[in-house]
PDB file of C-alpha atoms in Angstrom:
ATOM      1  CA  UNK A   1     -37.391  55.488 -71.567  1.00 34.00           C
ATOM      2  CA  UNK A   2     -36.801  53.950 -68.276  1.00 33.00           C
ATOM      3  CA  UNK A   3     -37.186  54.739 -64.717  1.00 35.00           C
ATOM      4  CA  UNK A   4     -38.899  58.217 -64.228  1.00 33.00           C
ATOM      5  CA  UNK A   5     -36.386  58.348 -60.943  1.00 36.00           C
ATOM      6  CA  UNK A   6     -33.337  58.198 -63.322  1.00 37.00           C
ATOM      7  CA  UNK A   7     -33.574  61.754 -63.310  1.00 37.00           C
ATOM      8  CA  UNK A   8     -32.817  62.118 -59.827  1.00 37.00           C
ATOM      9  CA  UNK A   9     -28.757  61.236 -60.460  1.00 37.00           C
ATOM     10  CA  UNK A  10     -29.011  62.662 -64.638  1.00 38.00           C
ATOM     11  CA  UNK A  11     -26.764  65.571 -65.203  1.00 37.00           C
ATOM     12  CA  UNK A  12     -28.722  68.150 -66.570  1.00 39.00           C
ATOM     13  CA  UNK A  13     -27.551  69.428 -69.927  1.00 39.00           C
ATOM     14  CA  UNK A  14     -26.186  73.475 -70.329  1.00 36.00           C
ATOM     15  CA  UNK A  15     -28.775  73.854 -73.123  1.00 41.00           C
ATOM     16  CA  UNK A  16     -31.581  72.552 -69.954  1.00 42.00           C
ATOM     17  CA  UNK A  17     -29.918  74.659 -67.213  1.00 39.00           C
ATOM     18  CA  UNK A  18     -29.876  78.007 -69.474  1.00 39.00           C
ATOM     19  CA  UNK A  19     -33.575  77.265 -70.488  1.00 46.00           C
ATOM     20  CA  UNK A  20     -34.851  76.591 -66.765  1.00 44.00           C
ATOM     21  CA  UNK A  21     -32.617  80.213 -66.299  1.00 40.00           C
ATOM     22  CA  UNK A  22     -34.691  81.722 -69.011  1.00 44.00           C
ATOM     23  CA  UNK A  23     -37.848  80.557 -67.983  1.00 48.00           C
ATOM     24  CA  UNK A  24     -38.319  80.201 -64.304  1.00 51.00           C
ATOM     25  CA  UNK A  25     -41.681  81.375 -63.274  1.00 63.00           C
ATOM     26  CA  UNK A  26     -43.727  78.806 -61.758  1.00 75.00           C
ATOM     27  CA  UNK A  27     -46.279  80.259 -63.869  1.00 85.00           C
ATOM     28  CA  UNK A  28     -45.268  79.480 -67.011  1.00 87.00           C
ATOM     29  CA  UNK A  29     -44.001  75.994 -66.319  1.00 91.00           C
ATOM     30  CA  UNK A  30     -47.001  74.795 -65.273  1.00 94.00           C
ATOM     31  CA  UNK A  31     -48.774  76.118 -68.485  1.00 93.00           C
ATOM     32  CA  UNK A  32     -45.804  74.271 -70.068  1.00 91.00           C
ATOM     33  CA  UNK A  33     -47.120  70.737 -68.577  1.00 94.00           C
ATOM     34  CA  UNK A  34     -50.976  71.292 -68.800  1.00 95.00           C
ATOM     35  CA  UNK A  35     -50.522  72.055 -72.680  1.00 93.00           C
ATOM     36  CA  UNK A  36     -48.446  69.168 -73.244  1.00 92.00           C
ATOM     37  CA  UNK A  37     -49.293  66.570 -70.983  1.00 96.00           C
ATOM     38  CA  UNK A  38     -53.220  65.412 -70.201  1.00 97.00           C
ATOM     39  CA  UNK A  39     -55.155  64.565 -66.849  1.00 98.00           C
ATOM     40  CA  UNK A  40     -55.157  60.337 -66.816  1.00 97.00           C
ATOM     41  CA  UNK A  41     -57.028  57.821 -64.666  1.00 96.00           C
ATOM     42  CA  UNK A  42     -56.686  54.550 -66.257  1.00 94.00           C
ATOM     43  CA  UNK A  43     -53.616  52.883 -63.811  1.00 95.00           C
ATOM     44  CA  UNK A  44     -53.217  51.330 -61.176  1.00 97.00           C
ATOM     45  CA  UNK A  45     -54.276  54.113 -58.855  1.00 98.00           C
ATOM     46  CA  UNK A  46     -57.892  55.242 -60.986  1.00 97.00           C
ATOM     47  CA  UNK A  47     -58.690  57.553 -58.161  1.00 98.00           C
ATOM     48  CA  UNK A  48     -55.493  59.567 -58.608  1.00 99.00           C
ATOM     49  CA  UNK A  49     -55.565  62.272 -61.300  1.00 98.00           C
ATOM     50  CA  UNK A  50     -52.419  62.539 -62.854  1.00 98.00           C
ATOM     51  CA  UNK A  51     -50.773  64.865 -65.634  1.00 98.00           C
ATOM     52  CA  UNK A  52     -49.011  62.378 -67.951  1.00 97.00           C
ATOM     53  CA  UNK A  53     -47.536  62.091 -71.363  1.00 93.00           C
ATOM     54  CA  UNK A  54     -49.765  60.067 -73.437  1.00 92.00           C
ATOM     55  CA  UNK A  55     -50.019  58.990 -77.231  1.00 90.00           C
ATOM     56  CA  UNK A  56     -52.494  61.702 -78.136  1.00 92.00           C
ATOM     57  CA  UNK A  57     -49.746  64.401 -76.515  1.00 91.00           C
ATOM     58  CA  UNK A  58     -47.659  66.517 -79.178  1.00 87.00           C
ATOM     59  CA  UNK A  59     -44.302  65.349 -77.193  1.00 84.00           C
ATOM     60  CA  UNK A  60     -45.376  61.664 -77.370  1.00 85.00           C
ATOM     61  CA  UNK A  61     -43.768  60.917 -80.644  1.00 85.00           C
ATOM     62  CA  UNK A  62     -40.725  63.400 -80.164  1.00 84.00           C
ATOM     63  CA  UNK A  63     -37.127  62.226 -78.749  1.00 81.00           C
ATOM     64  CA  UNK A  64     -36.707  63.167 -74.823  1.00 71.00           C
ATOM     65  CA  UNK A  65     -33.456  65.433 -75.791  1.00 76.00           C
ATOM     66  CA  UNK A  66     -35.532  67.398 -77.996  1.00 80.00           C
ATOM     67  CA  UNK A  67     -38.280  67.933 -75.204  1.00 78.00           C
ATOM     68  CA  UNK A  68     -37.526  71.857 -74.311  1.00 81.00           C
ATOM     69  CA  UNK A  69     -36.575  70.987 -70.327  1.00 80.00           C
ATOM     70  CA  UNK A  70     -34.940  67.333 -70.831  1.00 77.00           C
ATOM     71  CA  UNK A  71     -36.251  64.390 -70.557  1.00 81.00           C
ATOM     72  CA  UNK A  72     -39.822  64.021 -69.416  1.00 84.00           C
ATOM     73  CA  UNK A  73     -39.422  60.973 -67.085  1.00 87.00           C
ATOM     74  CA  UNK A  74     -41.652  63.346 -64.490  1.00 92.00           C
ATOM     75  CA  UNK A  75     -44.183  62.929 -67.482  1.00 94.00           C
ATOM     76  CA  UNK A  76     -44.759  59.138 -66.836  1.00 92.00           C
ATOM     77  CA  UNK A  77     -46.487  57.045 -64.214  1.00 96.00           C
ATOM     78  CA  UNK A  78     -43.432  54.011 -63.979  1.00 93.00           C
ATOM     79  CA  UNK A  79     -44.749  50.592 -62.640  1.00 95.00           C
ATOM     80  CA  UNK A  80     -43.096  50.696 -59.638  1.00 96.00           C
ATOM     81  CA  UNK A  81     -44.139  53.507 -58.691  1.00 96.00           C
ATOM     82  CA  UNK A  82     -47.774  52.602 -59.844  1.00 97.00           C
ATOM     83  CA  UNK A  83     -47.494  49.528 -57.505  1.00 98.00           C
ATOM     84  CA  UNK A  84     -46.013  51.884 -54.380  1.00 98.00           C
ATOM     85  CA  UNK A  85     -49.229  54.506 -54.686  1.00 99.00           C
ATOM     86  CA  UNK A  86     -51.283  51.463 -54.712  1.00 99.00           C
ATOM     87  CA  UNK A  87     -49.687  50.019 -51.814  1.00 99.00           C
ATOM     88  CA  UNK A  88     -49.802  53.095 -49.970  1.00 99.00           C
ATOM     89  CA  UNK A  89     -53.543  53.915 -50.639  1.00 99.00           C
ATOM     90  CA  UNK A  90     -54.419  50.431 -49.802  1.00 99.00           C
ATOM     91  CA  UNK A  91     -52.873  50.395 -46.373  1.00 99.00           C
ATOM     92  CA  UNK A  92     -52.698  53.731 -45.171  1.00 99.00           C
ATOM     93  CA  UNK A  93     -51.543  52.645 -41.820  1.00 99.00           C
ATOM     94  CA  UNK A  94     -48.092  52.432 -43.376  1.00 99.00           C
ATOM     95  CA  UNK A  95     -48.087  56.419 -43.425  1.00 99.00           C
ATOM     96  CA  UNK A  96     -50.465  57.475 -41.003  1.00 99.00           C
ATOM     97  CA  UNK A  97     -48.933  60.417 -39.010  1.00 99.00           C
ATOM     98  CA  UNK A  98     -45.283  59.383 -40.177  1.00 98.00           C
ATOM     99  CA  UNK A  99     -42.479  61.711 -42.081  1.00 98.00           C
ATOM    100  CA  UNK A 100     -42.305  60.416 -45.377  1.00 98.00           C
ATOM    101  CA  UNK A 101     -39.276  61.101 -48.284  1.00 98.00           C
ATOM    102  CA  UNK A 102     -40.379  59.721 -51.502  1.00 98.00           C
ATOM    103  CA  UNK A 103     -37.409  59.592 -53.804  1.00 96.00           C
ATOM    104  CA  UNK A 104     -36.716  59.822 -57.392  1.00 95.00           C
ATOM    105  CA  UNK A 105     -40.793  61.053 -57.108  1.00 97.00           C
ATOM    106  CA  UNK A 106     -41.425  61.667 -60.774  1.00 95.00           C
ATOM    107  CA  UNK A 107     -44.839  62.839 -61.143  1.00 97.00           C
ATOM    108  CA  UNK A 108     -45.385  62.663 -57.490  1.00 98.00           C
ATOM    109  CA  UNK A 109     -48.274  59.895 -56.980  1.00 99.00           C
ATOM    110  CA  UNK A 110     -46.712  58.148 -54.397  1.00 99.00           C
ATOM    111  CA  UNK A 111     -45.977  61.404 -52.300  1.00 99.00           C
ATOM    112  CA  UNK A 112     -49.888  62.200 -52.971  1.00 99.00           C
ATOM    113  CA  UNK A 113     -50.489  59.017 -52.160  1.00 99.00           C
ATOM    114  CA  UNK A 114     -48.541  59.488 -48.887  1.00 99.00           C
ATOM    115  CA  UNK A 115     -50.109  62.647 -48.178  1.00 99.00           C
ATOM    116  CA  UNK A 116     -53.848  61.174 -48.291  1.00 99.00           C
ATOM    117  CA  UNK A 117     -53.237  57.858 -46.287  1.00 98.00           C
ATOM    118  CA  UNK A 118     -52.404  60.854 -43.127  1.00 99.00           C
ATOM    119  CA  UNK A 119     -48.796  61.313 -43.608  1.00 99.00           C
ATOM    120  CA  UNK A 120     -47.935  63.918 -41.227  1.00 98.00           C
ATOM    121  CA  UNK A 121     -45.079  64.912 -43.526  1.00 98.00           C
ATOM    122  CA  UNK A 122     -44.264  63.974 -47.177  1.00 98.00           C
ATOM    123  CA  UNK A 123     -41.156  65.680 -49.022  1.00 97.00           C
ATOM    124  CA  UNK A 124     -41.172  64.817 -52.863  1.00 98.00           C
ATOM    125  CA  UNK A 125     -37.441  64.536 -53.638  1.00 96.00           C
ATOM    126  CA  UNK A 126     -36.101  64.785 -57.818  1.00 95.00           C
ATOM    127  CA  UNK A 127     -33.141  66.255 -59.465  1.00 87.00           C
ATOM    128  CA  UNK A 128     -35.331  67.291 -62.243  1.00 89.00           C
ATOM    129  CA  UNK A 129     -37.110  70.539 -61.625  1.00 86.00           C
ATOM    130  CA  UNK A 130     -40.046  70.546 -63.188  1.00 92.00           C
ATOM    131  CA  UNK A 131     -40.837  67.689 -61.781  1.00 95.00           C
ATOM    132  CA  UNK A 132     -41.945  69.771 -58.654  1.00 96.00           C
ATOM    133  CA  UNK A 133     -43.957  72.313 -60.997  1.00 96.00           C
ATOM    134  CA  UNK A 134     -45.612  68.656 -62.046  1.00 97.00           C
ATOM    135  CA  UNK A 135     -46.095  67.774 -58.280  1.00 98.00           C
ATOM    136  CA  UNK A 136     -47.707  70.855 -57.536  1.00 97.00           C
ATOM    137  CA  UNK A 137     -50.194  70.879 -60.447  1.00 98.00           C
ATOM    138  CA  UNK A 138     -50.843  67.271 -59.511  1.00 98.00           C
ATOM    139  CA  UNK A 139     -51.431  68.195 -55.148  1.00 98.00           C
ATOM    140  CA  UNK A 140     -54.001  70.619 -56.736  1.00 98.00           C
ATOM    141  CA  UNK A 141     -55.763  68.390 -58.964  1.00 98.00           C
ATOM    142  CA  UNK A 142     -56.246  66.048 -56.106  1.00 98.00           C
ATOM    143  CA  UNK A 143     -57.987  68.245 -53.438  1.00 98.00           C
ATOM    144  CA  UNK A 144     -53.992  69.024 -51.857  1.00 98.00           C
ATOM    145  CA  UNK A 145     -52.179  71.636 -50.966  1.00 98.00           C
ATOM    146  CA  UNK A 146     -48.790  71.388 -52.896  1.00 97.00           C
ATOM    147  CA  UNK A 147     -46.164  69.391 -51.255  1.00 98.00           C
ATOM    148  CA  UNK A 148     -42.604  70.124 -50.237  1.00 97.00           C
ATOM    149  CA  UNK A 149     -40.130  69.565 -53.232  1.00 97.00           C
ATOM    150  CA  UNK A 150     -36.728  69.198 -53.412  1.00 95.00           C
ATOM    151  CA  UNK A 151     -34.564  69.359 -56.546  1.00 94.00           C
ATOM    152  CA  UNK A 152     -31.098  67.932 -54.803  1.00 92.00           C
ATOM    153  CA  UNK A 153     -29.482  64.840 -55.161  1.00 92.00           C
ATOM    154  CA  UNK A 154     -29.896  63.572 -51.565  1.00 92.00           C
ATOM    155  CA  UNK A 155     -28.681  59.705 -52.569  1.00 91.00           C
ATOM    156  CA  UNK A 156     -25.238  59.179 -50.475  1.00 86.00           C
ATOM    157  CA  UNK A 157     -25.127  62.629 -48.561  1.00 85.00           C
ATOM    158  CA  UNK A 158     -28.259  62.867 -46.486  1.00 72.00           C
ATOM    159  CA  UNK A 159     -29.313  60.551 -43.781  1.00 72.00           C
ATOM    160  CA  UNK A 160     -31.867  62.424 -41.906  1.00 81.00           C
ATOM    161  CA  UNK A 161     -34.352  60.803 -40.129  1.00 88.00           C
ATOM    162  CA  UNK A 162     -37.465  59.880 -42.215  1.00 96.00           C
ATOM    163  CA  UNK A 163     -40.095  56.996 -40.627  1.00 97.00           C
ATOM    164  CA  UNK A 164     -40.486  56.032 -44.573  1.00 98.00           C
ATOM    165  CA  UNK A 165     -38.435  56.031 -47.677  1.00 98.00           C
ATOM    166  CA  UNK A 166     -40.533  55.070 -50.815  1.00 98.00           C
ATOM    167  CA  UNK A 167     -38.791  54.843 -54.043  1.00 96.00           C
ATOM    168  CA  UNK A 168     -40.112  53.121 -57.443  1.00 92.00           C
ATOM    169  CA  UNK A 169     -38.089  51.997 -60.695  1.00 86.00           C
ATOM    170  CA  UNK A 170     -34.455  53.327 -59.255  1.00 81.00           C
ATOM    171  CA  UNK A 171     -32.617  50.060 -59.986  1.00 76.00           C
ATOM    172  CA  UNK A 172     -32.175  50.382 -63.580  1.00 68.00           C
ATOM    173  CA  UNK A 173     -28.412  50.809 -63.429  1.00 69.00           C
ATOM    174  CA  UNK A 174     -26.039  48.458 -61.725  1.00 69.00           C
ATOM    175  CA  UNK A 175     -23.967  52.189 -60.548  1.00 72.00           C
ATOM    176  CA  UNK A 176     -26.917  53.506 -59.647  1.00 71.00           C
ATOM    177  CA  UNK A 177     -28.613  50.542 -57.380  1.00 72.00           C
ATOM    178  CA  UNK A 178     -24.802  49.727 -55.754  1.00 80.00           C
ATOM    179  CA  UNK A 179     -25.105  53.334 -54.610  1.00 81.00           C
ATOM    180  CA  UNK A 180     -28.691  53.126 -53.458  1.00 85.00           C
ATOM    181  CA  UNK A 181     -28.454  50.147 -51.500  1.00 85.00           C
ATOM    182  CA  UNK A 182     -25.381  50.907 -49.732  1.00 90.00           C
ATOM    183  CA  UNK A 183     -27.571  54.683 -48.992  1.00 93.00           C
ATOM    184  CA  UNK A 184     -30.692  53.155 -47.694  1.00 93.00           C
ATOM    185  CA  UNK A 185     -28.978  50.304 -45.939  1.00 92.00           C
ATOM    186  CA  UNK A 186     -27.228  53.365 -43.647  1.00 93.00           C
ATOM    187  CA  UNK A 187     -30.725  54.902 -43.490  1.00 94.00           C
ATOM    188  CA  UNK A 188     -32.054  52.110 -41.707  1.00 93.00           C
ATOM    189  CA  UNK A 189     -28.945  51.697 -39.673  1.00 93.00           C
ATOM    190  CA  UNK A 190     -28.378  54.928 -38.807  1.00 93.00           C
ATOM    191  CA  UNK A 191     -32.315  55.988 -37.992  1.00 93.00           C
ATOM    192  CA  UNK A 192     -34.105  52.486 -38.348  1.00 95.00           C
ATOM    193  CA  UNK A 193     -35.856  53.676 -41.031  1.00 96.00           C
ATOM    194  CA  UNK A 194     -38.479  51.504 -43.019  1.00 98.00           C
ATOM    195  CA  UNK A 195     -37.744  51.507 -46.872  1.00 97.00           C
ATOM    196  CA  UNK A 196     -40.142  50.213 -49.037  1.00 98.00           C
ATOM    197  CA  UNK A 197     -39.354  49.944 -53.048  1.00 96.00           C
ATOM    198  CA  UNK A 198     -41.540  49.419 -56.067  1.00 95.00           C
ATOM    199  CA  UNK A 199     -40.224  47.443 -59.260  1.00 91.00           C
ATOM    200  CA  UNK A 200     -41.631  45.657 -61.863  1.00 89.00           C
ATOM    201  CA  UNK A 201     -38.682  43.181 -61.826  1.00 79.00           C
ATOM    202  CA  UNK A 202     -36.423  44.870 -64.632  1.00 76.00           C
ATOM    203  CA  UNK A 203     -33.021  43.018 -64.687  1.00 66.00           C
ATOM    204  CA  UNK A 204     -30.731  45.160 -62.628  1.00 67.00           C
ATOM    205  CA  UNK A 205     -33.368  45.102 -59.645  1.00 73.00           C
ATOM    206  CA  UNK A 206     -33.927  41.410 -59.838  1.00 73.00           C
ATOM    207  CA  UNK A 207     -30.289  40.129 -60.174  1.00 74.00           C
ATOM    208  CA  UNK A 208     -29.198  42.486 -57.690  1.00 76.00           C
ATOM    209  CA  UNK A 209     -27.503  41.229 -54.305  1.00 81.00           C
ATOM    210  CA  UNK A 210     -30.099  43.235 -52.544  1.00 82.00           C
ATOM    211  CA  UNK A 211     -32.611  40.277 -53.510  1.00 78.00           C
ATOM    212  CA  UNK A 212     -31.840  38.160 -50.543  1.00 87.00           C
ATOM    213  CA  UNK A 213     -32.962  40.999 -47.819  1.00 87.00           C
ATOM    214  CA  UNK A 214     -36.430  41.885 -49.698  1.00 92.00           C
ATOM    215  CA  UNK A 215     -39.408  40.610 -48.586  1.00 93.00           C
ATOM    216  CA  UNK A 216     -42.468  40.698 -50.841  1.00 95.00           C
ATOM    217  CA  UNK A 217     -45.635  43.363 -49.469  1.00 98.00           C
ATOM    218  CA  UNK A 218     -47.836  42.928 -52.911  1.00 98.00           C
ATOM    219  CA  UNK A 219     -47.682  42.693 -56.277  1.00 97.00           C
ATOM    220  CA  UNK A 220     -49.884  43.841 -58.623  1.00 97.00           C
ATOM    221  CA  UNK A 221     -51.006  43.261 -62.653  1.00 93.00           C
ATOM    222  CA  UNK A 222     -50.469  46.146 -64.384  1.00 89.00           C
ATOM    223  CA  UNK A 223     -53.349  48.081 -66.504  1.00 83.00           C
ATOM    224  CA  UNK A 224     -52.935  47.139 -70.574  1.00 81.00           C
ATOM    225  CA  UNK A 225     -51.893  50.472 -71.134  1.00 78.00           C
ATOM    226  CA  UNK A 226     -48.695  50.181 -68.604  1.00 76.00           C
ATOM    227  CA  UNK A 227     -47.970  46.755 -70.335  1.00 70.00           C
ATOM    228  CA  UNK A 228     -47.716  48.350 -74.013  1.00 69.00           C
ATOM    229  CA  UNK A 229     -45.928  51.272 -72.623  1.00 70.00           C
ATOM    230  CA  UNK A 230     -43.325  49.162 -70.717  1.00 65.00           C
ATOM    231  CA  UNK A 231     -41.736  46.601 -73.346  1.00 68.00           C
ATOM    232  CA  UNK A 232     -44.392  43.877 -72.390  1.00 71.00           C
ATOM    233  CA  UNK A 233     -43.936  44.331 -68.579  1.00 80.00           C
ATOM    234  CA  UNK A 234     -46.734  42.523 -66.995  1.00 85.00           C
ATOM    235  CA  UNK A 235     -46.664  42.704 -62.864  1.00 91.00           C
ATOM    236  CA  UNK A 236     -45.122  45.114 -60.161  1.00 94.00           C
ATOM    237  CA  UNK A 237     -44.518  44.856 -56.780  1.00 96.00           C
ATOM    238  CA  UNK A 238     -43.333  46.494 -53.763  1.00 98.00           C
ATOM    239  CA  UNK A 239     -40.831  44.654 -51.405  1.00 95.00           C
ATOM    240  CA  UNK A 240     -39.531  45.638 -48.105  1.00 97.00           C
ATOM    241  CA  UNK A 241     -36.076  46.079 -47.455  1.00 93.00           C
ATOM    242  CA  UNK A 242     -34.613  44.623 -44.064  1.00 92.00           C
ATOM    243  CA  UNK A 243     -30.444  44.160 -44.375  1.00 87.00           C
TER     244      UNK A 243
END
């Protein structure tokens, strides 16, 4: 697996659409993720409870295009976006009564994250939609209300206003970061919007052009458990992009 964003630009299959079709009660996705995903503390964030995919969870050892509603990348707390709930939690001053879009959101920690450091507005924005059902199960087990979710692909088309964009592990594909960097670079032209991003240096992040207009907020040493699940990873960070 890679980025739990990815899923925010993935196609999703027929065989996914017709099953999301078949089964779209709120109700019975969310029994979906509490059966096969289990309540975890032990990242970067400890005092965020999270739903995750873990070793002792049935899905664990199967292939993500056998999972019943795609890949699970909503399943998975990502470094960088371990690093940008950290970050937020740690300086809450960076959300404090601000309109917040977190993108590619995954399991929603940094939107929760957002939401607690006095956000006045947070929309959680993935392509994948149970990655909202995850959200909401995630607000509640929290102390939140759920948060606004949206399932579109946003990246290239919308430039509303947000104070904050917050994204985490979206430059794992040269297409993909070319895209986002031309996107948020209008964002902050447009609306002189702040965009912070969270990576843990993977190789189409680090030897991207977008290098030389980051600066460098924090970085972080990621929990054992990260390391082992991330090919030996060691650090994330979260950098601040001014073009």
């Amino acid at each position: 697996m890679h980025a739990a964003c990815r899923t925010l630009l993935r196609p999703l299959s027929l065989h996914f659409a017709l099953s999301i079709r078949r089964q779209t009660g709120a109700t019975y996705l969310h029994s979906f993720i509490l059966q096969h995903t289990e309540v975890v503390t032990n990242h970067l964030t400890p005092e965020l409870k999270l739903l995750l995919l873990t070793p002792r969870c049935k899905y664990w050892h199967v292939r993500p295009e056998h999972w019943p509603y795609g890949d699970p990348y909503w399943a998975i707390y990502w470094p960088g976006g371990q690093a940008m709930a950290r970050y937020l939690l740690d300086n809450p001053e960076v959300v404090r009564h601000k309109q917040i879009l977190d993108l590619g959101s995954g399991c929603g920690a940094a939107a929760i994250a957002a939401k607690i450091g006095g956000a006045s507005y947070v929309l959680a924005n993935d392509i994948h939609p149970v990655a909202g059902a995850a959200l909401t199960l995630n607000c509640k087990l929290n102390g939140l209300q759920p948060l606004p979710f949206l399932s579109e692909n946003i990246i290239g088309v919308d430039t509303s206003h947000w104070d904050l964009i917050v994204l985490g592990d979206m430059f794992y594909d040269e297409q993909l970061a070319d895209g986002l960097h031309q996107w948020l670079r209008r964002c902050i032209d447009q609306h002189g919007t702040t965009v912070l991003i969270g990576d843990p240096g993977r190789g189409h992040f680090i030897d991207h052009p977008i290098q030389k207009q980051l600066w460098k907020m924090a970085e972080y040493s990621l929990p054992e458990s990260s390391k082992q699940e991330n090919y030996g990873l060691t650090c994330t960070a979260v950098w601040k992009y001014q073009p």
